[in-house]
């Protein structure tokens, strides 16, 4: 249920969610869980000696890194949507991204404890790399689409190995041709 703050800032949250490829309902759920849309909220529970603040509950170190003014709702919501989008690309699902956003080090535990934000999202096993088939079977929940998932797969390990192999092959063939011509 929307409160007065959500009525005030919800449209801004929706705008940035759309801009960064995040489901607006999920993004609103995240912000609601963080601060109830209170742009001046301060969480006194310290994380590494830091207190989260603002509508999107940024830690000071993360806010500084992302260039976010935590007490400016516009800056904070844009920063949160962009950061969540980056985490979604990095961890492969919105559910995993939200778990990391909320500070969980164990992604599966974070997903289980934040299901009310995202719904029934697939569990991500961060202990083993995903196969190409697993990546294509998982929901496409980023603006990158399937092509982006394929690119992520190749850049995650296969492509650099292939380039290294091709480079080694070129060196071997060059040396072989030099010795063959003598």
mmCIF file with all atom_site columns, C-alpha atoms in Angstrom:
data_model
loop_
_atom_site.group_PDB
_atom_site.id
_atom_site.type_symbol
_atom_site.label_atom_id
_atom_site.label_alt_id
_atom_site.label_comp_id
_atom_site.label_asym_id
_atom_site.label_entity_id
_atom_site.label_seq_id
_atom_site.pdbx_PDB_ins_code
_atom_site.Cartn_x
_atom_site.Cartn_y
_atom_site.Cartn_z
_atom_site.occupancy
_atom_site.B_iso_or_equiv
_atom_site.pdbx_formal_charge
_atom_site.auth_seq_id
_atom_site.auth_comp_id
_atom_site.auth_asym_id
_atom_site.auth_atom_id
_atom_site.pdbx_PDB_model_num
ATOM 1   C CA . UNK A 1 1   ? 0.000  0.000   0.000   1.00 0.00 ? 1   UNK A CA 1
ATOM 2   C CA . UNK A 1 2   ? 1.393  3.406   -0.987  1.00 0.00 ? 2   UNK A CA 1
ATOM 3   C CA . UNK A 1 3   ? 2.090  6.012   1.678   1.00 0.00 ? 3   UNK A CA 1
ATOM 4   C CA . UNK A 1 4   ? 2.343  9.794   1.208   1.00 0.00 ? 4   UNK A CA 1
ATOM 5   C CA . UNK A 1 5   ? 6.073  9.578   0.447   1.00 0.00 ? 5   UNK A CA 1
ATOM 6   C CA . UNK A 1 6   ? 5.505  6.864   -2.144  1.00 0.00 ? 6   UNK A CA 1
ATOM 7   C CA . UNK A 1 7   ? 2.795  8.978   -3.727  1.00 0.00 ? 7   UNK A CA 1
ATOM 8   C CA . UNK A 1 8   ? 5.333  11.803  -3.946  1.00 0.00 ? 8   UNK A CA 1
ATOM 9   C CA . UNK A 1 9   ? 8.369  9.840   -5.157  1.00 0.00 ? 9   UNK A CA 1
ATOM 10  C CA . UNK A 1 10  ? 6.837  6.783   -6.845  1.00 0.00 ? 10  UNK A CA 1
ATOM 11  C CA . UNK A 1 11  ? 6.710  8.324   -10.321 1.00 0.00 ? 11  UNK A CA 1
ATOM 12  C CA . UNK A 1 12  ? 10.386 9.295   -10.048 1.00 0.00 ? 12  UNK A CA 1
ATOM 13  C CA . UNK A 1 13  ? 11.234 5.724   -9.002  1.00 0.00 ? 13  UNK A CA 1
ATOM 14  C CA . UNK A 1 14  ? 9.235  4.357   -11.945 1.00 0.00 ? 14  UNK A CA 1
ATOM 15  C CA . UNK A 1 15  ? 11.021 6.689   -14.373 1.00 0.00 ? 15  UNK A CA 1
ATOM 16  C CA . UNK A 1 16  ? 14.490 5.565   -13.275 1.00 0.00 ? 16  UNK A CA 1
ATOM 17  C CA . UNK A 1 17  ? 13.460 1.905   -13.086 1.00 0.00 ? 17  UNK A CA 1
ATOM 18  C CA . UNK A 1 18  ? 12.352 2.080   -16.729 1.00 0.00 ? 18  UNK A CA 1
ATOM 19  C CA . UNK A 1 19  ? 15.473 4.005   -17.738 1.00 0.00 ? 19  UNK A CA 1
ATOM 20  C CA . UNK A 1 20  ? 17.768 1.341   -16.268 1.00 0.00 ? 20  UNK A CA 1
ATOM 21  C CA . UNK A 1 21  ? 15.728 -1.727  -17.258 1.00 0.00 ? 21  UNK A CA 1
ATOM 22  C CA . UNK A 1 22  ? 14.403 -2.610  -13.799 1.00 0.00 ? 22  UNK A CA 1
ATOM 23  C CA . UNK A 1 23  ? 10.819 -3.756  -13.247 1.00 0.00 ? 23  UNK A CA 1
ATOM 24  C CA . UNK A 1 24  ? 9.072  -0.721  -11.670 1.00 0.00 ? 24  UNK A CA 1
ATOM 25  C CA . UNK A 1 25  ? 7.080  -2.826  -9.189  1.00 0.00 ? 25  UNK A CA 1
ATOM 26  C CA . UNK A 1 26  ? 10.216 -4.610  -8.035  1.00 0.00 ? 26  UNK A CA 1
ATOM 27  C CA . UNK A 1 27  ? 12.073 -1.302  -7.726  1.00 0.00 ? 27  UNK A CA 1
ATOM 28  C CA . UNK A 1 28  ? 9.228  0.229   -5.712  1.00 0.00 ? 28  UNK A CA 1
ATOM 29  C CA . UNK A 1 29  ? 9.198  -2.858  -3.472  1.00 0.00 ? 29  UNK A CA 1
ATOM 30  C CA . UNK A 1 30  ? 12.934 -2.443  -2.890  1.00 0.00 ? 30  UNK A CA 1
ATOM 31  C CA . UNK A 1 31  ? 12.663 1.250   -2.019  1.00 0.00 ? 31  UNK A CA 1
ATOM 32  C CA . UNK A 1 32  ? 9.627  0.569   0.184   1.00 0.00 ? 32  UNK A CA 1
ATOM 33  C CA . UNK A 1 33  ? 11.603 -2.110  2.050   1.00 0.00 ? 33  UNK A CA 1
ATOM 34  C CA . UNK A 1 34  ? 14.619 0.180   2.411   1.00 0.00 ? 34  UNK A CA 1
ATOM 35  C CA . UNK A 1 35  ? 13.006 3.398   3.640   1.00 0.00 ? 35  UNK A CA 1
ATOM 36  C CA . UNK A 1 36  ? 9.231  3.399   3.049   1.00 0.00 ? 36  UNK A CA 1
ATOM 37  C CA . UNK A 1 37  ? 10.072 6.114   0.491   1.00 0.00 ? 37  UNK A CA 1
ATOM 38  C CA . UNK A 1 38  ? 11.373 8.438   3.231   1.00 0.00 ? 38  UNK A CA 1
ATOM 39  C CA . UNK A 1 39  ? 14.098 10.579  1.618   1.00 0.00 ? 39  UNK A CA 1
ATOM 40  C CA . UNK A 1 40  ? 15.564 11.428  5.054   1.00 0.00 ? 40  UNK A CA 1
ATOM 41  C CA . UNK A 1 41  ? 15.582 7.916   6.521   1.00 0.00 ? 41  UNK A CA 1
ATOM 42  C CA . UNK A 1 42  ? 18.664 6.893   8.454   1.00 0.00 ? 42  UNK A CA 1
ATOM 43  C CA . UNK A 1 43  ? 19.302 3.279   9.368   1.00 0.00 ? 43  UNK A CA 1
ATOM 44  C CA . UNK A 1 44  ? 21.183 3.205   12.669  1.00 0.00 ? 44  UNK A CA 1
ATOM 45  C CA . UNK A 1 45  ? 22.259 -0.400  12.149  1.00 0.00 ? 45  UNK A CA 1
ATOM 46  C CA . UNK A 1 46  ? 25.893 -0.013  11.222  1.00 0.00 ? 46  UNK A CA 1
ATOM 47  C CA . UNK A 1 47  ? 27.385 -2.057  8.398   1.00 0.00 ? 47  UNK A CA 1
ATOM 48  C CA . UNK A 1 48  ? 31.168 -1.966  8.609   1.00 0.00 ? 48  UNK A CA 1
ATOM 49  C CA . UNK A 1 49  ? 30.791 1.093   10.845  1.00 0.00 ? 49  UNK A CA 1
ATOM 50  C CA . UNK A 1 50  ? 28.600 2.925   8.326   1.00 0.00 ? 50  UNK A CA 1
ATOM 51  C CA . UNK A 1 51  ? 24.937 3.929   8.572   1.00 0.00 ? 51  UNK A CA 1
ATOM 52  C CA . UNK A 1 52  ? 22.697 3.703   5.510   1.00 0.00 ? 52  UNK A CA 1
ATOM 53  C CA . UNK A 1 53  ? 20.800 6.878   4.661   1.00 0.00 ? 53  UNK A CA 1
ATOM 54  C CA . UNK A 1 54  ? 18.255 8.370   2.293   1.00 0.00 ? 54  UNK A CA 1
ATOM 55  C CA . UNK A 1 55  ? 15.362 7.011   0.287   1.00 0.00 ? 55  UNK A CA 1
ATOM 56  C CA . UNK A 1 56  ? 17.502 4.222   -1.231  1.00 0.00 ? 56  UNK A CA 1
ATOM 57  C CA . UNK A 1 57  ? 19.543 3.594   1.941   1.00 0.00 ? 57  UNK A CA 1
ATOM 58  C CA . UNK A 1 58  ? 23.024 4.014   0.484   1.00 0.00 ? 58  UNK A CA 1
ATOM 59  C CA . UNK A 1 59  ? 26.038 3.490   2.709   1.00 0.00 ? 59  UNK A CA 1
ATOM 60  C CA . UNK A 1 60  ? 28.237 6.606   2.608   1.00 0.00 ? 60  UNK A CA 1
ATOM 61  C CA . UNK A 1 61  ? 31.036 4.726   0.833   1.00 0.00 ? 61  UNK A CA 1
ATOM 62  C CA . UNK A 1 62  ? 28.703 3.425   -1.897  1.00 0.00 ? 62  UNK A CA 1
ATOM 63  C CA . UNK A 1 63  ? 27.035 6.822   -2.284  1.00 0.00 ? 63  UNK A CA 1
ATOM 64  C CA . UNK A 1 64  ? 30.414 8.454   -2.754  1.00 0.00 ? 64  UNK A CA 1
ATOM 65  C CA . UNK A 1 65  ? 31.525 5.777   -5.220  1.00 0.00 ? 65  UNK A CA 1
ATOM 66  C CA . UNK A 1 66  ? 28.298 6.167   -7.239  1.00 0.00 ? 66  UNK A CA 1
ATOM 67  C CA . UNK A 1 67  ? 28.165 9.975   -6.985  1.00 0.00 ? 67  UNK A CA 1
ATOM 68  C CA . UNK A 1 68  ? 24.842 9.934   -5.130  1.00 0.00 ? 68  UNK A CA 1
ATOM 69  C CA . UNK A 1 69  ? 23.531 12.644  -2.803  1.00 0.00 ? 69  UNK A CA 1
ATOM 70  C CA . UNK A 1 70  ? 21.682 10.394  -0.353  1.00 0.00 ? 70  UNK A CA 1
ATOM 71  C CA . UNK A 1 71  ? 19.296 13.109  0.875   1.00 0.00 ? 71  UNK A CA 1
ATOM 72  C CA . UNK A 1 72  ? 18.296 14.185  -2.640  1.00 0.00 ? 72  UNK A CA 1
ATOM 73  C CA . UNK A 1 73  ? 15.518 11.748  -3.584  1.00 0.00 ? 73  UNK A CA 1
ATOM 74  C CA . UNK A 1 74  ? 16.057 12.245  -7.322  1.00 0.00 ? 74  UNK A CA 1
ATOM 75  C CA . UNK A 1 75  ? 19.802 11.582  -7.110  1.00 0.00 ? 75  UNK A CA 1
ATOM 76  C CA . UNK A 1 76  ? 19.307 8.665   -4.738  1.00 0.00 ? 76  UNK A CA 1
ATOM 77  C CA . UNK A 1 77  ? 16.583 6.968   -6.819  1.00 0.00 ? 77  UNK A CA 1
ATOM 78  C CA . UNK A 1 78  ? 18.545 7.327   -10.042 1.00 0.00 ? 78  UNK A CA 1
ATOM 79  C CA . UNK A 1 79  ? 21.672 6.021   -8.319  1.00 0.00 ? 79  UNK A CA 1
ATOM 80  C CA . UNK A 1 80  ? 19.751 3.079   -6.866  1.00 0.00 ? 80  UNK A CA 1
ATOM 81  C CA . UNK A 1 81  ? 18.192 2.098   -10.203 1.00 0.00 ? 81  UNK A CA 1
ATOM 82  C CA . UNK A 1 82  ? 21.532 2.348   -11.985 1.00 0.00 ? 82  UNK A CA 1
ATOM 83  C CA . UNK A 1 83  ? 23.312 0.405   -9.225  1.00 0.00 ? 83  UNK A CA 1
ATOM 84  C CA . UNK A 1 84  ? 20.616 -2.297  -9.190  1.00 0.00 ? 84  UNK A CA 1
ATOM 85  C CA . UNK A 1 85  ? 20.896 -2.589  -12.972 1.00 0.00 ? 85  UNK A CA 1
ATOM 86  C CA . UNK A 1 86  ? 24.681 -3.004  -12.693 1.00 0.00 ? 86  UNK A CA 1
ATOM 87  C CA . UNK A 1 87  ? 24.258 -5.664  -9.994  1.00 0.00 ? 87  UNK A CA 1
ATOM 88  C CA . UNK A 1 88  ? 21.645 -7.462  -12.112 1.00 0.00 ? 88  UNK A CA 1
ATOM 89  C CA . UNK A 1 89  ? 24.093 -7.707  -15.008 1.00 0.00 ? 89  UNK A CA 1
ATOM 90  C CA . UNK A 1 90  ? 26.914 -8.770  -12.687 1.00 0.00 ? 90  UNK A CA 1
ATOM 91  C CA . UNK A 1 91  ? 24.965 -11.443 -10.772 1.00 0.00 ? 91  UNK A CA 1
ATOM 92  C CA . UNK A 1 92  ? 22.600 -12.633 -13.507 1.00 0.00 ? 92  UNK A CA 1
ATOM 93  C CA . UNK A 1 93  ? 19.205 -12.002 -11.914 1.00 0.00 ? 93  UNK A CA 1
ATOM 94  C CA . UNK A 1 94  ? 17.230 -9.264  -10.250 1.00 0.00 ? 94  UNK A CA 1
ATOM 95  C CA . UNK A 1 95  ? 16.790 -11.477 -7.182  1.00 0.00 ? 95  UNK A CA 1
ATOM 96  C CA . UNK A 1 96  ? 20.549 -11.890 -6.753  1.00 0.00 ? 96  UNK A CA 1
ATOM 97  C CA . UNK A 1 97  ? 21.079 -8.173  -7.410  1.00 0.00 ? 97  UNK A CA 1
ATOM 98  C CA . UNK A 1 98  ? 18.612 -7.238  -4.668  1.00 0.00 ? 98  UNK A CA 1
ATOM 99  C CA . UNK A 1 99  ? 20.307 -9.626  -2.253  1.00 0.00 ? 99  UNK A CA 1
ATOM 100 C CA . UNK A 1 100 ? 23.650 -7.934  -2.953  1.00 0.00 ? 100 UNK A CA 1
ATOM 101 C CA . UNK A 1 101 ? 22.089 -4.447  -2.826  1.00 0.00 ? 101 UNK A CA 1
ATOM 102 C CA . UNK A 1 102 ? 20.753 -5.233  0.627   1.00 0.00 ? 102 UNK A CA 1
ATOM 103 C CA . UNK A 1 103 ? 24.221 -6.343  1.763   1.00 0.00 ? 103 UNK A CA 1
ATOM 104 C CA . UNK A 1 104 ? 23.942 -10.123 1.785   1.00 0.00 ? 104 UNK A CA 1
ATOM 105 C CA . UNK A 1 105 ? 27.251 -11.897 1.217   1.00 0.00 ? 105 UNK A CA 1
ATOM 106 C CA . UNK A 1 106 ? 25.474 -15.230 0.671   1.00 0.00 ? 106 UNK A CA 1
ATOM 107 C CA . UNK A 1 107 ? 23.331 -14.639 -2.426  1.00 0.00 ? 107 UNK A CA 1
ATOM 108 C CA . UNK A 1 108 ? 21.067 -17.662 -1.903  1.00 0.00 ? 108 UNK A CA 1
ATOM 109 C CA . UNK A 1 109 ? 20.324 -16.653 1.695   1.00 0.00 ? 109 UNK A CA 1
ATOM 110 C CA . UNK A 1 110 ? 19.659 -13.104 0.512   1.00 0.00 ? 110 UNK A CA 1
ATOM 111 C CA . UNK A 1 111 ? 17.281 -14.303 -2.192  1.00 0.00 ? 111 UNK A CA 1
ATOM 112 C CA . UNK A 1 112 ? 15.392 -16.451 0.303   1.00 0.00 ? 112 UNK A CA 1
ATOM 113 C CA . UNK A 1 113 ? 15.076 -13.582 2.771   1.00 0.00 ? 113 UNK A CA 1
ATOM 114 C CA . UNK A 1 114 ? 14.055 -10.963 0.184   1.00 0.00 ? 114 UNK A CA 1
ATOM 115 C CA . UNK A 1 115 ? 11.514 -12.980 -1.855  1.00 0.00 ? 115 UNK A CA 1
ATOM 116 C CA . UNK A 1 116 ? 8.784  -10.520 -0.907  1.00 0.00 ? 116 UNK A CA 1
ATOM 117 C CA . UNK A 1 117 ? 10.582 -7.893  -2.989  1.00 0.00 ? 117 UNK A CA 1
ATOM 118 C CA . UNK A 1 118 ? 11.015 -9.903  -6.193  1.00 0.00 ? 118 UNK A CA 1
ATOM 119 C CA . UNK A 1 119 ? 8.632  -12.818 -5.925  1.00 0.00 ? 119 UNK A CA 1
ATOM 120 C CA . UNK A 1 120 ? 9.694  -16.309 -6.968  1.00 0.00 ? 120 UNK A CA 1
ATOM 121 C CA . UNK A 1 121 ? 13.021 -15.631 -8.639  1.00 0.00 ? 121 UNK A CA 1
ATOM 122 C CA . UNK A 1 122 ? 15.437 -18.458 -9.451  1.00 0.00 ? 122 UNK A CA 1
ATOM 123 C CA . UNK A 1 123 ? 18.149 -19.213 -6.916  1.00 0.00 ? 123 UNK A CA 1
ATOM 124 C CA . UNK A 1 124 ? 21.640 -18.410 -8.161  1.00 0.00 ? 124 UNK A CA 1
ATOM 125 C CA . UNK A 1 125 ? 24.478 -20.724 -7.241  1.00 0.00 ? 125 UNK A CA 1
ATOM 126 C CA . UNK A 1 126 ? 27.372 -18.312 -6.874  1.00 0.00 ? 126 UNK A CA 1
ATOM 127 C CA . UNK A 1 127 ? 29.767 -21.145 -6.099  1.00 0.00 ? 127 UNK A CA 1
ATOM 128 C CA . UNK A 1 128 ? 29.869 -22.451 -9.658  1.00 0.00 ? 128 UNK A CA 1
ATOM 129 C CA . UNK A 1 129 ? 29.849 -20.694 -13.025 1.00 0.00 ? 129 UNK A CA 1
ATOM 130 C CA . UNK A 1 130 ? 26.683 -20.936 -15.075 1.00 0.00 ? 130 UNK A CA 1
ATOM 131 C CA . UNK A 1 131 ? 26.710 -22.965 -18.227 1.00 0.00 ? 131 UNK A CA 1
ATOM 132 C CA . UNK A 1 132 ? 25.498 -21.398 -21.458 1.00 0.00 ? 132 UNK A CA 1
ATOM 133 C CA . UNK A 1 133 ? 22.328 -23.523 -21.310 1.00 0.00 ? 133 UNK A CA 1
ATOM 134 C CA . UNK A 1 134 ? 21.588 -22.403 -17.721 1.00 0.00 ? 134 UNK A CA 1
ATOM 135 C CA . UNK A 1 135 ? 22.082 -18.770 -18.694 1.00 0.00 ? 135 UNK A CA 1
ATOM 136 C CA . UNK A 1 136 ? 19.662 -19.056 -21.606 1.00 0.00 ? 136 UNK A CA 1
ATOM 137 C CA . UNK A 1 137 ? 17.069 -20.912 -19.506 1.00 0.00 ? 137 UNK A CA 1
ATOM 138 C CA . UNK A 1 138 ? 17.080 -18.255 -16.780 1.00 0.00 ? 138 UNK A CA 1
ATOM 139 C CA . UNK A 1 139 ? 14.695 -15.315 -17.133 1.00 0.00 ? 139 UNK A CA 1
ATOM 140 C CA . UNK A 1 140 ? 15.907 -12.402 -19.214 1.00 0.00 ? 140 UNK A CA 1
ATOM 141 C CA . UNK A 1 141 ? 15.432 -9.637  -16.684 1.00 0.00 ? 141 UNK A CA 1
ATOM 142 C CA . UNK A 1 142 ? 17.899 -7.059  -17.941 1.00 0.00 ? 142 UNK A CA 1
ATOM 143 C CA . UNK A 1 143 ? 17.811 -4.631  -20.800 1.00 0.00 ? 143 UNK A CA 1
ATOM 144 C CA . UNK A 1 144 ? 20.593 -6.671  -22.434 1.00 0.00 ? 144 UNK A CA 1
ATOM 145 C CA . UNK A 1 145 ? 18.332 -9.560  -23.480 1.00 0.00 ? 145 UNK A CA 1
ATOM 146 C CA . UNK A 1 146 ? 19.533 -12.970 -24.657 1.00 0.00 ? 146 UNK A CA 1
ATOM 147 C CA . UNK A 1 147 ? 22.278 -11.469 -26.822 1.00 0.00 ? 147 UNK A CA 1
ATOM 148 C CA . UNK A 1 148 ? 23.690 -9.783  -23.748 1.00 0.00 ? 148 UNK A CA 1
ATOM 149 C CA . UNK A 1 149 ? 23.590 -13.062 -21.853 1.00 0.00 ? 149 UNK A CA 1
ATOM 150 C CA . UNK A 1 150 ? 25.530 -14.741 -24.654 1.00 0.00 ? 150 UNK A CA 1
ATOM 151 C CA . UNK A 1 151 ? 28.072 -11.921 -24.638 1.00 0.00 ? 151 UNK A CA 1
ATOM 152 C CA . UNK A 1 152 ? 28.396 -12.203 -20.837 1.00 0.00 ? 152 UNK A CA 1
ATOM 153 C CA . UNK A 1 153 ? 29.052 -15.933 -21.180 1.00 0.00 ? 153 UNK A CA 1
ATOM 154 C CA . UNK A 1 154 ? 31.798 -15.453 -23.752 1.00 0.00 ? 154 UNK A CA 1
ATOM 155 C CA . UNK A 1 155 ? 33.433 -12.634 -21.808 1.00 0.00 ? 155 UNK A CA 1
ATOM 156 C CA . UNK A 1 156 ? 33.218 -14.558 -18.541 1.00 0.00 ? 156 UNK A CA 1
ATOM 157 C CA . UNK A 1 157 ? 35.859 -17.080 -19.487 1.00 0.00 ? 157 UNK A CA 1
ATOM 158 C CA . UNK A 1 158 ? 35.379 -18.697 -22.875 1.00 0.00 ? 158 UNK A CA 1
ATOM 159 C CA . UNK A 1 159 ? 36.308 -15.760 -25.090 1.00 0.00 ? 159 UNK A CA 1
ATOM 160 C CA . UNK A 1 160 ? 39.600 -14.810 -23.361 1.00 0.00 ? 160 UNK A CA 1
ATOM 161 C CA . UNK A 1 161 ? 40.656 -18.473 -23.464 1.00 0.00 ? 161 UNK A CA 1
ATOM 162 C CA . UNK A 1 162 ? 39.775 -18.681 -27.166 1.00 0.00 ? 162 UNK A CA 1
ATOM 163 C CA . UNK A 1 163 ? 41.745 -15.507 -27.947 1.00 0.00 ? 163 UNK A CA 1
ATOM 164 C CA . UNK A 1 164 ? 44.711 -16.856 -25.978 1.00 0.00 ? 164 UNK A CA 1
ATOM 165 C CA . UNK A 1 165 ? 44.556 -20.143 -27.871 1.00 0.00 ? 165 UNK A CA 1
ATOM 166 C CA . UNK A 1 166 ? 44.384 -18.390 -31.249 1.00 0.00 ? 166 UNK A CA 1
ATOM 167 C CA . UNK A 1 167 ? 47.349 -16.185 -30.266 1.00 0.00 ? 167 UNK A CA 1
ATOM 168 C CA . UNK A 1 168 ? 49.358 -19.247 -29.243 1.00 0.00 ? 168 UNK A CA 1
ATOM 169 C CA . UNK A 1 169 ? 48.405 -21.004 -32.486 1.00 0.00 ? 169 UNK A CA 1
ATOM 170 C CA . UNK A 1 170 ? 49.623 -18.023 -34.534 1.00 0.00 ? 170 UNK A CA 1
ATOM 171 C CA . UNK A 1 171 ? 52.951 -18.020 -32.687 1.00 0.00 ? 171 UNK A CA 1
ATOM 172 C CA . UNK A 1 172 ? 53.434 -21.773 -33.186 1.00 0.00 ? 172 UNK A CA 1
ATOM 173 C CA . UNK A 1 173 ? 52.565 -21.556 -36.898 1.00 0.00 ? 173 UNK A CA 1
ATOM 174 C CA . UNK A 1 174 ? 54.904 -18.597 -37.355 1.00 0.00 ? 174 UNK A CA 1
ATOM 175 C CA . UNK A 1 175 ? 57.796 -20.454 -35.705 1.00 0.00 ? 175 UNK A CA 1
ATOM 176 C CA . UNK A 1 176 ? 56.975 -23.600 -37.697 1.00 0.00 ? 176 UNK A CA 1
ATOM 177 C CA . UNK A 1 177 ? 56.959 -21.689 -41.000 1.00 0.00 ? 177 UNK A CA 1
ATOM 178 C CA . UNK A 1 178 ? 60.340 -20.062 -40.157 1.00 0.00 ? 178 UNK A CA 1
ATOM 179 C CA . UNK A 1 179 ? 61.945 -23.444 -39.462 1.00 0.00 ? 179 UNK A CA 1
ATOM 180 C CA . UNK A 1 180 ? 60.271 -25.065 -42.481 1.00 0.00 ? 180 UNK A CA 1
ATOM 181 C CA . UNK A 1 181 ? 61.636 -22.419 -44.854 1.00 0.00 ? 181 UNK A CA 1
ATOM 182 C CA . UNK A 1 182 ? 65.267 -23.028 -43.764 1.00 0.00 ? 182 UNK A CA 1
#
